[in-house]
């Protein structure tokens, strides 16, 4: 099966179902602008009537960073970015 983009897939799942919880394993904070991510997940939560379960992480797979074309910062800086996203 093809890997799907998490946010659009969760939106489709929210609209297609009425009772299951909506979520993905973990979204890496480095791949998203904090304000944009907040708006996107708030929208999914609204469409799902509160069924969204959000998992956020600091990232750890070098090849994903390379594929995204972004630098992989030190673990401490990645954690700081995750905390910034949560704020």
mmCIF file with all atom_site columns, C-alpha atoms in Angstrom:
data_model
loop_
_atom_site.group_PDB
_atom_site.id
_atom_site.type_symbol
_atom_site.label_atom_id
_atom_site.label_alt_id
_atom_site.label_comp_id
_atom_site.label_asym_id
_atom_site.label_entity_id
_atom_site.label_seq_id
_atom_site.pdbx_PDB_ins_code
_atom_site.Cartn_x
_atom_site.Cartn_y
_atom_site.Cartn_z
_atom_site.occupancy
_atom_site.B_iso_or_equiv
_atom_site.pdbx_formal_charge
_atom_site.auth_seq_id
_atom_site.auth_comp_id
_atom_site.auth_asym_id
_atom_site.auth_atom_id
_atom_site.pdbx_PDB_model_num
ATOM 1  C CA . UNK A 1 1  ? 0.000   0.000  0.000  1.00 0.00 ? 1  UNK A CA 1
ATOM 2  C CA . UNK A 1 2  ? 1.178   3.487  -0.802 1.00 0.00 ? 2  UNK A CA 1
ATOM 3  C CA . UNK A 1 3  ? 2.048   5.802  2.085  1.00 0.00 ? 3  UNK A CA 1
ATOM 4  C CA . UNK A 1 4  ? -0.562  8.538  2.167  1.00 0.00 ? 4  UNK A CA 1
ATOM 5  C CA . UNK A 1 5  ? -0.191  12.103 3.421  1.00 0.00 ? 5  UNK A CA 1
ATOM 6  C CA . UNK A 1 6  ? -1.458  11.981 7.003  1.00 0.00 ? 6  UNK A CA 1
ATOM 7  C CA . UNK A 1 7  ? -3.438  15.218 7.248  1.00 0.00 ? 7  UNK A CA 1
ATOM 8  C CA . UNK A 1 8  ? -5.555  14.804 4.094  1.00 0.00 ? 8  UNK A CA 1
ATOM 9  C CA . UNK A 1 9  ? -6.099  11.109 4.869  1.00 0.00 ? 9  UNK A CA 1
ATOM 10 C CA . UNK A 1 10 ? -7.307  11.953 8.380  1.00 0.00 ? 10 UNK A CA 1
ATOM 11 C CA . UNK A 1 11 ? -9.685  14.556 6.937  1.00 0.00 ? 11 UNK A CA 1
ATOM 12 C CA . UNK A 1 12 ? -11.193 11.980 4.585  1.00 0.00 ? 12 UNK A CA 1
ATOM 13 C CA . UNK A 1 13 ? -11.495 9.462  7.434  1.00 0.00 ? 13 UNK A CA 1
ATOM 14 C CA . UNK A 1 14 ? -13.214 12.067 9.608  1.00 0.00 ? 14 UNK A CA 1
ATOM 15 C CA . UNK A 1 15 ? -15.793 12.776 6.932  1.00 0.00 ? 15 UNK A CA 1
ATOM 16 C CA . UNK A 1 16 ? -16.344 9.120  6.011  1.00 0.00 ? 16 UNK A CA 1
ATOM 17 C CA . UNK A 1 17 ? -16.925 7.852  9.559  1.00 0.00 ? 17 UNK A CA 1
ATOM 18 C CA . UNK A 1 18 ? -18.974 8.757  12.603 1.00 0.00 ? 18 UNK A CA 1
ATOM 19 C CA . UNK A 1 19 ? -17.478 7.057  15.629 1.00 0.00 ? 19 UNK A CA 1
ATOM 20 C CA . UNK A 1 20 ? -13.890 5.846  15.160 1.00 0.00 ? 20 UNK A CA 1
ATOM 21 C CA . UNK A 1 21 ? -11.022 7.876  16.585 1.00 0.00 ? 21 UNK A CA 1
ATOM 22 C CA . UNK A 1 22 ? -9.019  9.714  13.901 1.00 0.00 ? 22 UNK A CA 1
ATOM 23 C CA . UNK A 1 23 ? -5.233  9.910  13.971 1.00 0.00 ? 23 UNK A CA 1
ATOM 24 C CA . UNK A 1 24 ? -1.868  8.756  12.745 1.00 0.00 ? 24 UNK A CA 1
ATOM 25 C CA . UNK A 1 25 ? 1.096   7.435  14.654 1.00 0.00 ? 25 UNK A CA 1
ATOM 26 C CA . UNK A 1 26 ? 3.165   10.617 14.932 1.00 0.00 ? 26 UNK A CA 1
ATOM 27 C CA . UNK A 1 27 ? 3.543   13.833 12.950 1.00 0.00 ? 27 UNK A CA 1
ATOM 28 C CA . UNK A 1 28 ? 7.108   15.153 12.903 1.00 0.00 ? 28 UNK A CA 1
ATOM 29 C CA . UNK A 1 29 ? 7.075   18.797 13.989 1.00 0.00 ? 29 UNK A CA 1
ATOM 30 C CA . UNK A 1 30 ? 10.041  19.673 11.770 1.00 0.00 ? 30 UNK A CA 1
ATOM 31 C CA . UNK A 1 31 ? 7.991   18.969 8.651  1.00 0.00 ? 31 UNK A CA 1
ATOM 32 C CA . UNK A 1 32 ? 5.254   21.509 9.510  1.00 0.00 ? 32 UNK A CA 1
ATOM 33 C CA . UNK A 1 33 ? 5.024   25.197 10.344 1.00 0.00 ? 33 UNK A CA 1
ATOM 34 C CA . UNK A 1 34 ? 3.525   25.341 13.874 1.00 0.00 ? 34 UNK A CA 1
ATOM 35 C CA . UNK A 1 35 ? 0.700   27.808 13.079 1.00 0.00 ? 35 UNK A CA 1
ATOM 36 C CA . UNK A 1 36 ? -0.297  25.973 9.898  1.00 0.00 ? 36 UNK A CA 1
ATOM 37 C CA . UNK A 1 37 ? -0.213  22.597 11.654 1.00 0.00 ? 37 UNK A CA 1
ATOM 38 C CA . UNK A 1 38 ? -2.368  23.953 14.497 1.00 0.00 ? 38 UNK A CA 1
ATOM 39 C CA . UNK A 1 39 ? -4.991  25.195 12.033 1.00 0.00 ? 39 UNK A CA 1
ATOM 40 C CA . UNK A 1 40 ? -4.955  21.953 10.048 1.00 0.00 ? 40 UNK A CA 1
ATOM 41 C CA . UNK A 1 41 ? -5.373  19.690 13.074 1.00 0.00 ? 41 UNK A CA 1
ATOM 42 C CA . UNK A 1 42 ? -8.028  21.998 14.560 1.00 0.00 ? 42 UNK A CA 1
ATOM 43 C CA . UNK A 1 43 ? -9.940  21.693 11.291 1.00 0.00 ? 43 UNK A CA 1
ATOM 44 C CA . UNK A 1 44 ? -9.709  17.898 11.339 1.00 0.00 ? 44 UNK A CA 1
ATOM 45 C CA . UNK A 1 45 ? -10.803 17.867 14.980 1.00 0.00 ? 45 UNK A CA 1
ATOM 46 C CA . UNK A 1 46 ? -13.806 20.041 14.081 1.00 0.00 ? 46 UNK A CA 1
ATOM 47 C CA . UNK A 1 47 ? -14.818 17.854 11.110 1.00 0.00 ? 47 UNK A CA 1
ATOM 48 C CA . UNK A 1 48 ? -14.447 14.737 13.255 1.00 0.00 ? 48 UNK A CA 1
ATOM 49 C CA . UNK A 1 49 ? -16.480 16.260 16.100 1.00 0.00 ? 49 UNK A CA 1
ATOM 50 C CA . UNK A 1 50 ? -13.618 15.869 18.558 1.00 0.00 ? 50 UNK A CA 1
ATOM 51 C CA . UNK A 1 51 ? -12.399 12.420 17.495 1.00 0.00 ? 51 UNK A CA 1
ATOM 52 C CA . UNK A 1 52 ? -8.849  13.471 16.564 1.00 0.00 ? 52 UNK A CA 1
ATOM 53 C CA . UNK A 1 53 ? -5.975  11.901 18.507 1.00 0.00 ? 53 UNK A CA 1
ATOM 54 C CA . UNK A 1 54 ? -2.812  13.858 17.773 1.00 0.00 ? 54 UNK A CA 1
ATOM 55 C CA . UNK A 1 55 ? 0.694   12.472 18.191 1.00 0.00 ? 55 UNK A CA 1
ATOM 56 C CA . UNK A 1 56 ? 3.638   14.825 17.724 1.00 0.00 ? 56 UNK A CA 1
ATOM 57 C CA . UNK A 1 57 ? 7.292   13.901 17.588 1.00 0.00 ? 57 UNK A CA 1
ATOM 58 C CA . UNK A 1 58 ? 10.708  15.479 17.172 1.00 0.00 ? 58 UNK A CA 1
ATOM 59 C CA . UNK A 1 59 ? 11.808  13.311 14.238 1.00 0.00 ? 59 UNK A CA 1
ATOM 60 C CA . UNK A 1 60 ? 14.577  10.746 14.078 1.00 0.00 ? 60 UNK A CA 1
ATOM 61 C CA . UNK A 1 61 ? 14.876  9.274  10.561 1.00 0.00 ? 61 UNK A CA 1
ATOM 62 C CA . UNK A 1 62 ? 17.683  10.946 8.593  1.00 0.00 ? 62 UNK A CA 1
ATOM 63 C CA . UNK A 1 63 ? 16.382  9.705  5.221  1.00 0.00 ? 63 UNK A CA 1
ATOM 64 C CA . UNK A 1 64 ? 13.038  11.459 5.791  1.00 0.00 ? 64 UNK A CA 1
ATOM 65 C CA . UNK A 1 65 ? 14.817  14.765 6.385  1.00 0.00 ? 65 UNK A CA 1
ATOM 66 C CA . UNK A 1 66 ? 16.868  14.218 3.240  1.00 0.00 ? 66 UNK A CA 1
ATOM 67 C CA . UNK A 1 67 ? 13.711  13.436 1.235  1.00 0.00 ? 67 UNK A CA 1
ATOM 68 C CA . UNK A 1 68 ? 12.073  16.625 2.560  1.00 0.00 ? 68 UNK A CA 1
ATOM 69 C CA . UNK A 1 69 ? 15.175  18.674 1.745  1.00 0.00 ? 69 UNK A CA 1
ATOM 70 C CA . UNK A 1 70 ? 15.511  20.031 5.274  1.00 0.00 ? 70 UNK A CA 1
ATOM 71 C CA . UNK A 1 71 ? 18.463  19.820 7.653  1.00 0.00 ? 71 UNK A CA 1
ATOM 72 C CA . UNK A 1 72 ? 18.254  17.424 10.572 1.00 0.00 ? 72 UNK A CA 1
ATOM 73 C CA . UNK A 1 73 ? 19.164  19.464 13.636 1.00 0.00 ? 73 UNK A CA 1
ATOM 74 C CA . UNK A 1 74 ? 20.597  18.051 16.850 1.00 0.00 ? 74 UNK A CA 1
ATOM 75 C CA . UNK A 1 75 ? 18.190  16.103 19.098 1.00 0.00 ? 75 UNK A CA 1
ATOM 76 C CA . UNK A 1 76 ? 18.002  19.002 21.571 1.00 0.00 ? 76 UNK A CA 1
ATOM 77 C CA . UNK A 1 77 ? 17.049  21.507 18.866 1.00 0.00 ? 77 UNK A CA 1
ATOM 78 C CA . UNK A 1 78 ? 14.444  19.115 17.458 1.00 0.00 ? 78 UNK A CA 1
ATOM 79 C CA . UNK A 1 79 ? 12.921  18.763 20.934 1.00 0.00 ? 79 UNK A CA 1
ATOM 80 C CA . UNK A 1 80 ? 12.914  22.572 21.297 1.00 0.00 ? 80 UNK A CA 1
ATOM 81 C CA . UNK A 1 81 ? 11.034  22.865 17.980 1.00 0.00 ? 81 UNK A CA 1
ATOM 82 C CA . UNK A 1 82 ? 8.503   20.271 19.162 1.00 0.00 ? 82 UNK A CA 1
ATOM 83 C CA . UNK A 1 83 ? 7.962   22.195 22.418 1.00 0.00 ? 83 UNK A CA 1
ATOM 84 C CA . UNK A 1 84 ? 7.534   25.409 20.389 1.00 0.00 ? 84 UNK A CA 1
ATOM 85 C CA . UNK A 1 85 ? 4.908   23.661 18.277 1.00 0.00 ? 85 UNK A CA 1
ATOM 86 C CA . UNK A 1 86 ? 3.048   22.523 21.395 1.00 0.00 ? 86 UNK A CA 1
ATOM 87 C CA . UNK A 1 87 ? 3.052   26.064 22.800 1.00 0.00 ? 87 UNK A CA 1
#
